[in-house]
Tab-separated table of N, CA and C in Angstrom:
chain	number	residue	atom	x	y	z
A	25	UNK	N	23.297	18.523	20.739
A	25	UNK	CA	23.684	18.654	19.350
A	25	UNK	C	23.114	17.518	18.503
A	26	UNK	N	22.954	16.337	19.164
A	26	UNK	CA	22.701	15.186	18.347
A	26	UNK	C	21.182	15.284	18.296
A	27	UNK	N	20.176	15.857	19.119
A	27	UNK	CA	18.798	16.111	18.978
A	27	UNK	C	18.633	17.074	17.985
A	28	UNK	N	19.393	18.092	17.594
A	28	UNK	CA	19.107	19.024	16.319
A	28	UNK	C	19.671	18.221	14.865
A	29	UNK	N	20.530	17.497	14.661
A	29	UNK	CA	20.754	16.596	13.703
A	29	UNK	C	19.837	15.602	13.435
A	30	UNK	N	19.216	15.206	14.471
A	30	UNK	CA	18.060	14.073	14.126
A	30	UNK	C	16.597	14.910	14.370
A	31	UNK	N	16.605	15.842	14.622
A	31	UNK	CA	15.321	16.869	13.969
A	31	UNK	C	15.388	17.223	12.777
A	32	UNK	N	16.170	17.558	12.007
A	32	UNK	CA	16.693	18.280	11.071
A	32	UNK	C	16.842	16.868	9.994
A	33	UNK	N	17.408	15.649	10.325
A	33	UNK	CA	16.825	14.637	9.355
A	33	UNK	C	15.836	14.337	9.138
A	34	UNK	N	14.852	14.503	10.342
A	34	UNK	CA	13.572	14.122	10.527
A	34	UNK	C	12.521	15.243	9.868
A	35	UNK	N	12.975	15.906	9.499
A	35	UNK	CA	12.054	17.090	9.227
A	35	UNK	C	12.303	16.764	7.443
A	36	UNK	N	13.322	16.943	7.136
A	36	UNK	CA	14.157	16.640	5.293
A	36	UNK	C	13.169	15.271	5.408
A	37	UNK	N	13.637	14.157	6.079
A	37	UNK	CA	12.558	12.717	5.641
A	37	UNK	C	11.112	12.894	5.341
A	38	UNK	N	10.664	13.578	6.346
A	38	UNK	CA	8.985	14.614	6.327
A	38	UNK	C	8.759	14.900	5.209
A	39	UNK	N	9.597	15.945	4.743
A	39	UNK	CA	9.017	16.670	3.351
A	39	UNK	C	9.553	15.866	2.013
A	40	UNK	N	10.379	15.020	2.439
A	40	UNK	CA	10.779	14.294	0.825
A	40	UNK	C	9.411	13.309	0.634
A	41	UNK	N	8.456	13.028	1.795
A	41	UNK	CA	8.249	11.968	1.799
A	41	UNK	C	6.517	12.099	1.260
A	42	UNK	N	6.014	13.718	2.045
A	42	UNK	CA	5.494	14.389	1.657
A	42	UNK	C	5.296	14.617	0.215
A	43	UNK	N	6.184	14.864	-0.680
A	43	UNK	CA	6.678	15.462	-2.056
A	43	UNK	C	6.235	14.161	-2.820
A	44	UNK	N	6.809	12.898	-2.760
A	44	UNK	CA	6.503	11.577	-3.054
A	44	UNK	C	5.485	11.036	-3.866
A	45	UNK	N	4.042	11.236	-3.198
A	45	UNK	CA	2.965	10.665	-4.141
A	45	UNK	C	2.773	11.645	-5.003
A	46	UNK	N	3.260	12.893	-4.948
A	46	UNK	CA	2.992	13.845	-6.208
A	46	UNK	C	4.095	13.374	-6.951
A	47	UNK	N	5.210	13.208	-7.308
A	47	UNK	CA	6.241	13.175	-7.702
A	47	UNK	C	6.132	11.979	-8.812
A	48	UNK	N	5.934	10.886	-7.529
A	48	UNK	CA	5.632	9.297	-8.561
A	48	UNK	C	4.101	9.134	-8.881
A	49	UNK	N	3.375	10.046	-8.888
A	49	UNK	CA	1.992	10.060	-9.185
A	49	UNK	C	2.277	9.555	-10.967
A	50	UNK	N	1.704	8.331	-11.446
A	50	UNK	CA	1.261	8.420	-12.998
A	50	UNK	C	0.052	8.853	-13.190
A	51	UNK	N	0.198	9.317	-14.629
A	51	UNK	CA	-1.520	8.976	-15.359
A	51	UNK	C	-1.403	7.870	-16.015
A	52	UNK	N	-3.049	7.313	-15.799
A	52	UNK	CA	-3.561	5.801	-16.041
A	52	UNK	C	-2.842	5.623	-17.513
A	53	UNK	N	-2.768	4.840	-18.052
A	53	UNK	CA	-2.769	4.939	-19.172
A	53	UNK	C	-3.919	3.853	-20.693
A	54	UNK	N	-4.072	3.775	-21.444
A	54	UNK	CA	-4.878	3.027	-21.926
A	54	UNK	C	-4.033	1.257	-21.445
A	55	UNK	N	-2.753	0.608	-21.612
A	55	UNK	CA	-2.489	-0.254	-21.479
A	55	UNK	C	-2.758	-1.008	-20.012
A	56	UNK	N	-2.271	-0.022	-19.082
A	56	UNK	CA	-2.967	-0.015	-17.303
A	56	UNK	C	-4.282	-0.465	-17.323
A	57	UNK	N	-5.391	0.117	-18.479
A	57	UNK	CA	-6.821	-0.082	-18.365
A	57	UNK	C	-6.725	-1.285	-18.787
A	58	UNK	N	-6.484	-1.957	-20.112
A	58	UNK	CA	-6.700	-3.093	-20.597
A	58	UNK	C	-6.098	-4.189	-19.543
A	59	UNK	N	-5.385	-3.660	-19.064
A	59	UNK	CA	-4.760	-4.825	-17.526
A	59	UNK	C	-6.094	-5.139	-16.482
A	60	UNK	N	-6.695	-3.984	-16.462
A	60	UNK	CA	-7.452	-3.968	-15.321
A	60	UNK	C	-8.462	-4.896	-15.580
A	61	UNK	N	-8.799	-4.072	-16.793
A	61	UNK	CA	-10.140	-5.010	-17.012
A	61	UNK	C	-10.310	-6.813	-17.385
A	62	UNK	N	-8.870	-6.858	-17.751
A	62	UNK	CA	-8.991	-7.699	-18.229
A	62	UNK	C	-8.041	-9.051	-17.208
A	63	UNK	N	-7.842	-8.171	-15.873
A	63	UNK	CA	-7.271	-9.442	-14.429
A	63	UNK	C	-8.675	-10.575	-14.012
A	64	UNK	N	-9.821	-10.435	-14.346
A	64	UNK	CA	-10.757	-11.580	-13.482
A	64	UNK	C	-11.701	-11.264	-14.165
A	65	UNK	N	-12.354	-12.057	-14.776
A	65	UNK	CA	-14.256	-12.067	-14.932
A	65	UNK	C	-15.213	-11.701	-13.900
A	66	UNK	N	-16.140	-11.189	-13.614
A	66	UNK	CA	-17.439	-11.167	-13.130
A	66	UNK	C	-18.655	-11.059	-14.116
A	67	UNK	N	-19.417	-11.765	-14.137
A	67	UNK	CA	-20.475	-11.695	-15.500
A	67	UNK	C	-21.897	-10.951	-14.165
A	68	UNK	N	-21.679	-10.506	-13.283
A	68	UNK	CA	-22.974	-10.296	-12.765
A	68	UNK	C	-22.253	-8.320	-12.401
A	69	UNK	N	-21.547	-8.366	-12.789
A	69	UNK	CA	-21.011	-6.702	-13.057
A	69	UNK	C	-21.827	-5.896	-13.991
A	70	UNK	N	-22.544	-4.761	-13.525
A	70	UNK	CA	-22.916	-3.911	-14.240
A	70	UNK	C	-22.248	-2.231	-14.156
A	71	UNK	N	-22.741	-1.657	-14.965
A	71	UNK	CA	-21.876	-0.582	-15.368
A	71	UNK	C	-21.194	0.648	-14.145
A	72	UNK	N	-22.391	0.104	-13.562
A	72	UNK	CA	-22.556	1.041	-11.682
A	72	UNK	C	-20.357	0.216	-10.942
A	73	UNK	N	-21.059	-1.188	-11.113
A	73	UNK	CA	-19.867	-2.165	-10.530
A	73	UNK	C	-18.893	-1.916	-10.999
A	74	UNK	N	-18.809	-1.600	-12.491
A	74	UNK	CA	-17.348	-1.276	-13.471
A	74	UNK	C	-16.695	0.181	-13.171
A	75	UNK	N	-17.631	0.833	-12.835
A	75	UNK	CA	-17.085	2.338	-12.794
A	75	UNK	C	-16.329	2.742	-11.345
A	76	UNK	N	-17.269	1.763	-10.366
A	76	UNK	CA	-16.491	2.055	-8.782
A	76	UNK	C	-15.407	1.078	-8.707
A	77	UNK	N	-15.193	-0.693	-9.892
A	77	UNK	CA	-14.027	-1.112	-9.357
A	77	UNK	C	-12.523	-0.363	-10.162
A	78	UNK	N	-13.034	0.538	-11.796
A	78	UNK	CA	-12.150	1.140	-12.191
A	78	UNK	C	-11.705	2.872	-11.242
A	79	UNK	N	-12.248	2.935	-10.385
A	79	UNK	CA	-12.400	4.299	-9.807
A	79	UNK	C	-11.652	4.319	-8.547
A	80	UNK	N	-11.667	2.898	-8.064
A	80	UNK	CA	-10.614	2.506	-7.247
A	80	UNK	C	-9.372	2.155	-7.442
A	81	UNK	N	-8.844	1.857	-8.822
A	81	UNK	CA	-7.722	1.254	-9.161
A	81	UNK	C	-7.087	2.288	-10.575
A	82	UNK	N	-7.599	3.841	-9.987
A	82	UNK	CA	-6.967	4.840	-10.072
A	82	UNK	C	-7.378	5.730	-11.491
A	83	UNK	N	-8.573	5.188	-12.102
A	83	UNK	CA	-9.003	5.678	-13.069
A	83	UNK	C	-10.192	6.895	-13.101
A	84	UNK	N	-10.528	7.636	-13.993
A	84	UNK	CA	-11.359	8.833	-14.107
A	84	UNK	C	-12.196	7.952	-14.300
A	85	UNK	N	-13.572	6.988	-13.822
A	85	UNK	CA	-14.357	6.004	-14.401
A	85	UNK	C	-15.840	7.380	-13.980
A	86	UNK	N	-16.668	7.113	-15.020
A	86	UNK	CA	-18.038	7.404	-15.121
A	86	UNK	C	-19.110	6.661	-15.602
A	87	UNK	N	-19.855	6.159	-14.739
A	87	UNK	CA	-21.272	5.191	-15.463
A	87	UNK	C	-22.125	6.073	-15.962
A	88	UNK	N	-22.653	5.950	-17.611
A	88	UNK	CA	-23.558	6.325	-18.534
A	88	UNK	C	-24.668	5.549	-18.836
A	89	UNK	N	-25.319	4.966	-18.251
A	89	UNK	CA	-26.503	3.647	-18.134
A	89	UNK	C	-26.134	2.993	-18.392
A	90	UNK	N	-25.659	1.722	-19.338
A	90	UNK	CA	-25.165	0.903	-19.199
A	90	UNK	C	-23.853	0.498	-19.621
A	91	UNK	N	-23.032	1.693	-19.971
A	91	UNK	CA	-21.762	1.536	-20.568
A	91	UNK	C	-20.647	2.529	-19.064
A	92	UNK	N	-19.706	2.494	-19.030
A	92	UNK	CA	-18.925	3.601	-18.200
A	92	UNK	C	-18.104	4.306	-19.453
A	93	UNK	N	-17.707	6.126	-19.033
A	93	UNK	CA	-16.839	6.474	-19.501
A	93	UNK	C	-15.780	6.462	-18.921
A	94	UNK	N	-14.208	6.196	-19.630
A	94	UNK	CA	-13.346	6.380	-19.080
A	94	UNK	C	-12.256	7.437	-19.120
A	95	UNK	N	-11.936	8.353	-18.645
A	95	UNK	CA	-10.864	9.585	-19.550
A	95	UNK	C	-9.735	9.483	-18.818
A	96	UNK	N	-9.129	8.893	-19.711
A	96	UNK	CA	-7.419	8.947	-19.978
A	96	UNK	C	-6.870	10.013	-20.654
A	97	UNK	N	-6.291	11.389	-19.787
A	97	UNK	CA	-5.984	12.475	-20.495
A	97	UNK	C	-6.473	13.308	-21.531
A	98	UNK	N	-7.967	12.950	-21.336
A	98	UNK	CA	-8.349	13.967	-22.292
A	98	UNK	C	-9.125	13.056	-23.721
A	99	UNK	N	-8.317	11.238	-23.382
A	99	UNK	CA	-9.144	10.627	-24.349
A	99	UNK	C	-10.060	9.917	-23.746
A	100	UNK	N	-11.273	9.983	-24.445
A	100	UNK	CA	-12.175	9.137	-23.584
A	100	UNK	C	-12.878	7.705	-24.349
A	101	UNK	N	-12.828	6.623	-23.402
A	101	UNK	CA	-13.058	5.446	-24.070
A	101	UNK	C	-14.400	4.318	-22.972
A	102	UNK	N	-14.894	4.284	-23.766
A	102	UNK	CA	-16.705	3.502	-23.527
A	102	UNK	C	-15.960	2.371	-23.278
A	103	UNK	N	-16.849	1.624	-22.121
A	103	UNK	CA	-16.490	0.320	-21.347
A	103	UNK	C	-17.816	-0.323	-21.386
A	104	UNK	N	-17.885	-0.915	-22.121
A	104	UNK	CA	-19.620	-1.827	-21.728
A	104	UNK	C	-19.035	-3.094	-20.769
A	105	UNK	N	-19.745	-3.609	-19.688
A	105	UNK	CA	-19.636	-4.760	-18.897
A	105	UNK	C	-19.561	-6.057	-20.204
A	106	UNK	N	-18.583	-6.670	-19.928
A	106	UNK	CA	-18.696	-8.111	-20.438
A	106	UNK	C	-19.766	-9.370	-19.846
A	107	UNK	N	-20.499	-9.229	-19.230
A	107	UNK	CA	-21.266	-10.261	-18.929
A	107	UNK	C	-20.520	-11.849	-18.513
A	108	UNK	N	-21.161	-12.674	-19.332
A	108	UNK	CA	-20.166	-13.747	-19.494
A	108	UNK	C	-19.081	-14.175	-20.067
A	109	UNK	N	-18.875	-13.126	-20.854
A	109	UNK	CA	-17.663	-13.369	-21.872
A	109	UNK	C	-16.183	-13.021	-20.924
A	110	UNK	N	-15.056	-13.514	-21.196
A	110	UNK	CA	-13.988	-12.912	-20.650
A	110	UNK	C	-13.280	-11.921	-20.451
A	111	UNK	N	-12.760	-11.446	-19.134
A	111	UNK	CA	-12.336	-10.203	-18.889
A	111	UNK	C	-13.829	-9.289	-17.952
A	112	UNK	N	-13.798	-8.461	-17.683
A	112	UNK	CA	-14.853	-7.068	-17.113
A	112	UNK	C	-15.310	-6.437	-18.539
A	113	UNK	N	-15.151	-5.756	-19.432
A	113	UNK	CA	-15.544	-5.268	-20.226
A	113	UNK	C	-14.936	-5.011	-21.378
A	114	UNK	N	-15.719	-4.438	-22.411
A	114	UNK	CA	-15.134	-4.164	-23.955
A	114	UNK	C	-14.587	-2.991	-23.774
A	115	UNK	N	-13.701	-2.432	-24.808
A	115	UNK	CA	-13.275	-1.071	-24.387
A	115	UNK	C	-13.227	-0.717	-26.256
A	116	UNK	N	-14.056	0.642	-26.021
A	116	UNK	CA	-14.231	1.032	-27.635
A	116	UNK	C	-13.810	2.443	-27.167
A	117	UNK	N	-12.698	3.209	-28.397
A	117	UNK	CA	-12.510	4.282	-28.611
A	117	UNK	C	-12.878	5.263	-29.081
């Protein structure tokens, strides 16, 4: 009896747990982006570098030669690399 009670939790833990990253899934949002870009400098980042480190840290990122696009729900906002200046990049709407 006690092996069908702890199957039967074990199975409910399974699928809640399952359900989970859809559930607490966000979309990025523009303030999330300005965080991102703006945690550490690299001045030897180009647009290729900006698009795979925003693409990892959960964003729609696309490199356009030397700028990335970014789409946040439908809005989309140009990232040029910052070079030496502070932060990863500019962000124009």
């Amino acid at each position: 009896m006690a092996w069908k009670k702890n199957s039967a939790i074990s199975l409910l833990s399974l699928a809640v747990l399952l359900a989970l990253p859809t559930a607490s899934a966000s979309r990025a949002s523009l303030s999330n982006l300005l965080s991102t870009v703006s945690s550490f400098d690299d001045p030897r980042m180009d647009a290729q570098d900006l698009a795979f480190y925003l693409a990892t840290h959960g964003f729609d990122a696309t490199p356009q030669g030397g700028y990335v696009e970014v789409d946040l729900g439908g809005d989309i906002y140009k990232l040029t690399p910052n070079g030496a200046a502070p932060g990863l990049a500019s962000i124009a709407g």
